[in-house]
Amino acid sequence: MTKYILKRIMYMVFVFFIMSFIMFFLYNLIPGDPARMEVESIKLKVEPEEYQRRYEEARKRMGLDDPMIVRYGKWISGILKGDLGKSQIYKEDVSKLIVTPMKQTIFINIFAISIALLITIPLGILCAVKKNSHFDNSVQVLTIVGYSIPEFIIALLFIFIFAVKLNIFPVSGMNTPNFSGTPIEMFFDRLYYLALPLMVMTIGSLGGMTRYVRAAMIDSLGMDYIRTARAKGLKEKVVIYSHAWRNALLPVITLIIGWFMQVFSGSLVVESIFNINGMGKFYIDSLTNQDYNIALALQMFYMILALVGNLIIDLSYGLVDPRIRVSN
Amino acid sequence: MNNEKKHNQNKKRSFLGLLLIKLFAGKEKLSLLEEEQMQSPLRTVVKNFLSNKLAMGGLLTFIIIFAVVIIGPFFNPLDLSFSETSQQNIGPGYDLMKYPKELEGKLKEISVGSTFSVGIDEEGKVHVWGKPKYSKTIDMTKIPSGMGKVVKIAAGYDHVIAINDMGKVFGWGSNRLQQSRIPDELISKDNIIDVVAGYQSSVVVTSDGYTYFFGNDSINDYSHNHEHQGQIAKVAVSSDAVLGLTLDNEVVYLGKQKGSYTKIPENMGKVVDLSATAATIAALNDKGQVYIWGNISEKGEDSIPKTDSKIVELNAGRFHYTAKTEDGKIYSWGDNHYGQSAVPKSLKDKNVKALYSGFYQNYAITEDNNIVTWGLKGYLLGSDDLGRDIFNRLLNGGKMSMTIGAIAVIISTIVGVIIGSISGFFGGKVDIILQRIVEIISSLPFLPFAMILSALIGNNMTSNQRIMLIMVILGLLQWPGLSRLIRAQVLAEREKEFVTAARAIGVKQMSIVFKHVLPNVISIIIVSATLDFATCMLIEATLSYLGFGVQAPQPTWGNMLFGSKNSTVIQNYWWRWVFASIILGICVICINLTGDGLRDAIDPKSQER
């Protein structure tokens, strides 16, 4: 087991370096001269010779004349030390800037995922139990519709219905301006503002998850021990919720773990539509503002998240189901 | 006997009924053994698929959409550089020229505005039709009360000016640049005889030959102290200039700047009518000759047709002219993008009493008091923020979306098949290396990675290169799923006897892989490609929606929604996002239904899940 984990971590490190090198290479393809940008402001204040001297000094300090591999080494060692670089727009460290959007995203995602799980798991079980009934068939079609319609269309529709026509929820924003009250009131105010994005995120993820739970449940309902349980004369409820569901849970748990890894990465579409100041919007903004230092750092962050997530999912297979041996 | 009856009934079914039955109705139930005895596996798959109503419905709908977006653009080509400010954000419907029926027979005058028309009847009542609502405040139907009997009316870009029988002038509609607020000096006047409403401007003429201008004077060149005050009989406004016809039948320029408008042709003789499109001026003399000058474009404002008799009246739209001859015939020339200069054939042998043109609409009143209209009727699905026809963009955008999806899928399928089959068949070190690559790519977060690639590489690319880039990015990030499926299948297939046999007779490794093993996994490839096609279209739409995919003016279904992020558009201009969303949704649902149906047909076991 330890050997397997070590092997996986080694491999993760390898992938990380390769991908970071590729990203750094692409990043360097963009025309632009950060040294020139830095000294541009003093161009008119100083003599041309002085300006040239400062420019060259800046180039040297930033190491722009070094070969790419050296620059890459400097950059990646900075990243590993936690220095994610400086934003060109906000003129601040990325590692500081990232804190607020991160909090925001985690807050939303925990809610979205919990709600989605609360809906999909019972729905999936119900569909599996009533397999091929009208209820099941219509849910199946709905789930296809659910994962076929892109999130932004659902979002537009919901804004139109709930914010524009019915005027129940606000379209964007995080909380009522100048709102004061007890922390609990603050919390509910925030939830009120997040209602629409939460609904969209939940609906967007219903389709896939429901199908997954249903498939797992049908698999486990077809097992011999279910027949045995029924033959023993157990109540159907006990058969379903105690015998079948526990076994169907195994594959579902791995999926849930995978989902919880996504807590840190914001939804690009939903956050940009509802103007939520989370990770996804932060990433899009940095790309549209051409603030590539942030974009690159976030991309690295997403990648580490994905790699660690994959490892945890693989390990969790073994944890939830001892029959699976990870070391093979 | 009974049997015979049944047989006859079957025969009576119509062709359409039979077709529908063939397409959708369930097959006769056979036992598994019977089935196996009768048909090859492929036929079973086809039959299974045909009997799946949902999947067949999806496939048919998809084929229809596909055919429409592939064939449609040939009949309805896209003009990438097109934009028309006067046609912005017009709702769907063909009602721009749907005049109220009560006007028939007692019509006095019509004036055409950008997306609406106004008319007055003989009792002096004002009627408004078309699309007169621009916003909550700019609404041409809010006709001011207390005007009395209106005798003359003029519709402009987004406002209306009217004169009543007391010679008083009134204005309503947009007032952002004071174009519908009557200046104080005019309120006391009661001798106003003519009025013209142009682009953000209005000009009125009094009976003693004075002109008054109000509205945006920074784009409209007009000088109140022009030397012809007191001599003007009629004015014409283009979108940026004001010209007048004096009482001595001469054309004069009423502005300060010199330009193409001031190059008034000499020796025109006695000018009787003056008219202006958005950028050109036309004058008509008493001999029926037409002179045109100004900023003449390639739309053909100056290609005056030969007429059988003398032209006596001249009218102008935004880019076209219409003329009436003395025997009541109508001629038209200039831009014909909306059919506004195509005079209907029904007018050929009719005598036209009056003719009204403006922007893209024309109204002709025949002697028997019929109103004949031609020009832009409206937009089937509305128009967008640059005045482009949404239906046209949906057709052309659909072609682009489908092309991108299809090419991305082809790339990903080819890569996936090659890597999957090589990795599965050869195993060993090749397999290990290839599987690591697969893992690297599938561990990348898809959307952020596609975005950063498109932002970094596509930084300074032309729009066509960018489209290619999107196809390649989608194709190269999509294949790991398929390659895993293929690998697993090939691993199973390669142990079978036919592979051993092929090896034994010395077939080359590569041709065993691609000629012997691969055909056995073709069904998986088809299913996966179908589902991937839907995914690619979705991702392309999402990327374009976020602004990292295909960029305007080239339309795709995703980037047509790009501008509809704010709540004004969602609320007021619903047609700008509803139709694109619906068609994209339907298309992807249909592809997914087809893919699911195919999978069920190929692997009946999966149906049980």
PDB file of N, CA and C in Angstrom, chain A residues 257-302:
ATOM      1  N   ILE A 257     -16.387  11.632  -3.261  1.00  0.00           N
ATOM      2  CA  ILE A 257     -15.062  12.140  -2.898  1.00  0.00           C
ATOM      3  C   ILE A 257     -14.506  12.985  -4.032  1.00  0.00           C
ATOM      4  N   GLY A 258     -14.692  12.487  -5.247  1.00  0.00           N
ATOM      5  CA  GLY A 258     -14.246  13.251  -6.405  1.00  0.00           C
ATOM      6  C   GLY A 258     -14.912  14.610  -6.457  1.00  0.00           C
ATOM      7  N   TRP A 259     -16.189  14.615  -6.117  1.00  0.00           N
ATOM      8  CA  TRP A 259     -16.918  15.877  -6.109  1.00  0.00           C
ATOM      9  C   TRP A 259     -16.355  16.840  -5.087  1.00  0.00           C
ATOM     10  N   PHE A 260     -16.036  16.298  -3.917  1.00  0.00           N
ATOM     11  CA  PHE A 260     -15.575  17.206  -2.879  1.00  0.00           C
ATOM     12  C   PHE A 260     -14.214  17.796  -3.204  1.00  0.00           C
ATOM     13  N   MET A 261     -13.492  17.155  -4.105  1.00  0.00           N
ATOM     14  CA  MET A 261     -12.259  17.779  -4.545  1.00  0.00           C
ATOM     15  C   MET A 261     -12.561  19.037  -5.354  1.00  0.00           C
ATOM     16  N   GLN A 262     -13.755  19.043  -5.954  1.00  0.00           N
ATOM     17  CA  GLN A 262     -14.110  20.205  -6.773  1.00  0.00           C
ATOM     18  C   GLN A 262     -14.524  21.404  -5.932  1.00  0.00           C
ATOM     19  N   VAL A 263     -14.646  21.199  -4.640  1.00  0.00           N
ATOM     20  CA  VAL A 263     -15.067  22.299  -3.774  1.00  0.00           C
ATOM     21  C   VAL A 263     -14.169  23.516  -3.971  1.00  0.00           C
ATOM     22  N   PHE A 264     -12.899  23.249  -4.241  1.00  0.00           N
ATOM     23  CA  PHE A 264     -11.947  24.358  -4.323  1.00  0.00           C
ATOM     24  C   PHE A 264     -11.947  25.063  -5.670  1.00  0.00           C
ATOM     25  N   SER A 265     -12.368  24.350  -6.704  1.00  0.00           N
ATOM     26  CA  SER A 265     -12.352  25.003  -8.010  1.00  0.00           C
ATOM     27  C   SER A 265     -13.759  25.469  -8.334  1.00  0.00           C
ATOM     28  N   GLY A 266     -13.881  26.741  -8.586  1.00  0.00           N
ATOM     29  CA  GLY A 266     -15.209  27.306  -8.793  1.00  0.00           C
ATOM     30  C   GLY A 266     -15.798  26.918 -10.130  1.00  0.00           C
ATOM     31  N   SER A 267     -17.103  27.058 -10.227  1.00  0.00           N
ATOM     32  CA  SER A 267     -17.739  26.810 -11.503  1.00  0.00           C
ATOM     33  C   SER A 267     -17.541  28.027 -12.396  1.00  0.00           C
ATOM     34  N   LEU A 268     -16.863  27.810 -13.528  1.00  0.00           N
ATOM     35  CA  LEU A 268     -16.522  28.933 -14.400  1.00  0.00           C
ATOM     36  C   LEU A 268     -17.772  29.647 -14.892  1.00  0.00           C
ATOM     37  N   VAL A 269     -18.730  28.856 -15.363  1.00  0.00           N
ATOM     38  CA  VAL A 269     -19.895  29.456 -16.004  1.00  0.00           C
ATOM     39  C   VAL A 269     -20.781  30.167 -14.992  1.00  0.00           C
ATOM     40  N   VAL A 270     -21.150  29.450 -13.933  1.00  0.00           N
ATOM     41  CA  VAL A 270     -22.106  30.014 -12.982  1.00  0.00           C
ATOM     42  C   VAL A 270     -21.532  31.262 -12.321  1.00  0.00           C
ATOM     43  N   GLU A 271     -20.273  31.203 -11.925  1.00  0.00           N
ATOM     44  CA  GLU A 271     -19.705  32.368 -11.249  1.00  0.00           C
ATOM     45  C   GLU A 271     -19.614  33.566 -12.181  1.00  0.00           C
ATOM     46  N   SER A 272     -19.323  33.304 -13.455  1.00  0.00           N
ATOM     47  CA  SER A 272     -19.208  34.460 -14.341  1.00  0.00           C
ATOM     48  C   SER A 272     -20.586  35.043 -14.642  1.00  0.00           C
ATOM     49  N   ILE A 273     -21.618  34.205 -14.726  1.00  0.00           N
ATOM     50  CA  ILE A 273     -22.951  34.745 -15.014  1.00  0.00           C
ATOM     51  C   ILE A 273     -23.485  35.540 -13.828  1.00  0.00           C
ATOM     52  N   PHE A 274     -23.365  34.952 -12.630  1.00  0.00           N
ATOM     53  CA  PHE A 274     -23.971  35.601 -11.468  1.00  0.00           C
ATOM     54  C   PHE A 274     -23.025  36.567 -10.780  1.00  0.00           C
ATOM     55  N   ASN A 275     -21.882  36.787 -11.422  1.00  0.00           N
ATOM     56  CA  ASN A 275     -20.954  37.756 -10.866  1.00  0.00           C
ATOM     57  C   ASN A 275     -20.537  37.417  -9.441  1.00  0.00           C
ATOM     58  N   ILE A 276     -20.314  36.148  -9.193  1.00  0.00           N
ATOM     59  CA  ILE A 276     -19.869  35.752  -7.865  1.00  0.00           C
ATOM     60  C   ILE A 276     -18.352  35.805  -7.859  1.00  0.00           C
ATOM     61  N   ASN A 277     -17.854  36.425  -6.850  1.00  0.00           N
ATOM     62  CA  ASN A 277     -16.433  36.690  -6.791  1.00  0.00           C
ATOM     63  C   ASN A 277     -15.678  35.455  -6.320  1.00  0.00           C
ATOM     64  N   GLY A 278     -15.782  34.357  -7.087  1.00  0.00           N
ATOM     65  CA  GLY A 278     -15.137  33.112  -6.675  1.00  0.00           C
ATOM     66  C   GLY A 278     -13.959  32.764  -7.561  1.00  0.00           C
ATOM     67  N   MET A 279     -13.469  31.525  -7.391  1.00  0.00           N
ATOM     68  CA  MET A 279     -12.279  31.099  -8.124  1.00  0.00           C
ATOM     69  C   MET A 279     -12.492  31.119  -9.634  1.00  0.00           C
ATOM     70  N   GLY A 280     -13.650  30.645 -10.062  1.00  0.00           N
ATOM     71  CA  GLY A 280     -13.908  30.557 -11.489  1.00  0.00           C
ATOM     72  C   GLY A 280     -13.877  31.924 -12.141  1.00  0.00           C
ATOM     73  N   LYS A 281     -14.532  32.885 -11.521  1.00  0.00           N
ATOM     74  CA  LYS A 281     -14.574  34.225 -12.092  1.00  0.00           C
ATOM     75  C   LYS A 281     -13.184  34.865 -12.022  1.00  0.00           C
ATOM     76  N   PHE A 282     -12.491  34.588 -10.940  1.00  0.00           N
ATOM     77  CA  PHE A 282     -11.131  35.091 -10.774  1.00  0.00           C
ATOM     78  C   PHE A 282     -10.258  34.628 -11.933  1.00  0.00           C
ATOM     79  N   TYR A 283     -10.419  33.354 -12.285  1.00  0.00           N
ATOM     80  CA  TYR A 283      -9.643  32.763 -13.374  1.00  0.00           C
ATOM     81  C   TYR A 283     -10.014  33.404 -14.708  1.00  0.00           C
ATOM     82  N   ILE A 284     -11.320  33.507 -14.977  1.00  0.00           N
ATOM     83  CA  ILE A 284     -11.759  34.097 -16.247  1.00  0.00           C
ATOM     84  C   ILE A 284     -11.299  35.544 -16.341  1.00  0.00           C
ATOM     85  N   ASP A 285     -11.457  36.290 -15.245  1.00  0.00           N
ATOM     86  CA  ASP A 285     -11.038  37.686 -15.263  1.00  0.00           C
ATOM     87  C   ASP A 285      -9.556  37.817 -15.554  1.00  0.00           C
ATOM     88  N   SER A 286      -8.772  36.947 -14.924  1.00  0.00           N
ATOM     89  CA  SER A 286      -7.338  37.051 -15.152  1.00  0.00           C
ATOM     90  C   SER A 286      -7.008  36.751 -16.604  1.00  0.00           C
ATOM     91  N   LEU A 287      -7.758  35.825 -17.228  1.00  0.00           N
ATOM     92  CA  LEU A 287      -7.494  35.531 -18.635  1.00  0.00           C
ATOM     93  C   LEU A 287      -7.933  36.688 -19.525  1.00  0.00           C
ATOM     94  N   THR A 288      -9.122  37.268 -19.246  1.00  0.00           N
ATOM     95  CA  THR A 288      -9.575  38.358 -20.118  1.00  0.00           C
ATOM     96  C   THR A 288      -8.750  39.618 -19.900  1.00  0.00           C
ATOM     97  N   ASN A 289      -8.242  39.805 -18.658  1.00  0.00           N
ATOM     98  CA  ASN A 289      -7.391  40.974 -18.414  1.00  0.00           C
ATOM     99  C   ASN A 289      -5.949  40.731 -18.846  1.00  0.00           C
ATOM    100  N   GLN A 290      -5.690  39.535 -19.360  1.00  0.00           N
ATOM    101  CA  GLN A 290      -4.340  39.124 -19.754  1.00  0.00           C
ATOM    102  C   GLN A 290      -3.362  39.212 -18.584  1.00  0.00           C
ATOM    103  N   ASP A 291      -3.887  38.940 -17.402  1.00  0.00           N
ATOM    104  CA  ASP A 291      -3.039  38.913 -16.221  1.00  0.00           C
ATOM    105  C   ASP A 291      -2.568  37.470 -16.064  1.00  0.00           C
ATOM    106  N   TYR A 292      -1.609  37.074 -16.910  1.00  0.00           N
ATOM    107  CA  TYR A 292      -1.324  35.648 -17.048  1.00  0.00           C
ATOM    108  C   TYR A 292      -0.637  35.040 -15.840  1.00  0.00           C
ATOM    109  N   ASN A 293      -0.034  35.883 -14.978  1.00  0.00           N
ATOM    110  CA  ASN A 293       0.589  35.309 -13.787  1.00  0.00           C
ATOM    111  C   ASN A 293      -0.454  34.621 -12.921  1.00  0.00           C
ATOM    112  N   ILE A 294      -1.598  35.286 -12.761  1.00  0.00           N
ATOM    113  CA  ILE A 294      -2.679  34.693 -11.976  1.00  0.00           C
ATOM    114  C   ILE A 294      -3.196  33.449 -12.685  1.00  0.00           C
ATOM    115  N   ALA A 295      -3.447  33.591 -13.992  1.00  0.00           N
ATOM    116  CA  ALA A 295      -4.012  32.472 -14.741  1.00  0.00           C
ATOM    117  C   ALA A 295      -3.126  31.238 -14.627  1.00  0.00           C
ATOM    118  N   LEU A 296      -1.829  31.461 -14.755  1.00  0.00           N
ATOM    119  CA  LEU A 296      -0.890  30.342 -14.709  1.00  0.00           C
ATOM    120  C   LEU A 296      -0.892  29.700 -13.325  1.00  0.00           C
ATOM    121  N   ALA A 297      -0.852  30.549 -12.288  1.00  0.00           N
ATOM    122  CA  ALA A 297      -0.855  30.013 -10.929  1.00  0.00           C
ATOM    123  C   ALA A 297      -2.132  29.225 -10.673  1.00  0.00           C
ATOM    124  N   LEU A 298      -3.266  29.766 -11.133  1.00  0.00           N
ATOM    125  CA  LEU A 298      -4.528  29.074 -10.910  1.00  0.00           C
ATOM    126  C   LEU A 298      -4.568  27.764 -11.681  1.00  0.00           C
ATOM    127  N   GLN A 299      -4.019  27.789 -12.898  1.00  0.00           N
ATOM    128  CA  GLN A 299      -3.996  26.570 -13.703  1.00  0.00           C
ATOM    129  C   GLN A 299      -3.178  25.492 -12.981  1.00  0.00           C
ATOM    130  N   MET A 300      -2.049  25.900 -12.414  1.00  0.00           N
ATOM    131  CA  MET A 300      -1.218  24.955 -11.657  1.00  0.00           C
ATOM    132  C   MET A 300      -2.014  24.416 -10.460  1.00  0.00           C
ATOM    133  N   PHE A 301      -2.741  25.321  -9.842  1.00  0.00           N
ATOM    134  CA  PHE A 301      -3.544  24.939  -8.688  1.00  0.00           C
ATOM    135  C   PHE A 301      -4.608  23.918  -9.089  1.00  0.00           C
ATOM    136  N   TYR A 302      -5.305  24.203 -10.195  1.00  0.00           N
ATOM    137  CA  TYR A 302      -6.319  23.272 -10.695  1.00  0.00           C
ATOM    138  C   TYR A 302      -5.707  21.907 -10.972  1.00  0.00           C
TER     139      TYR A 302
END
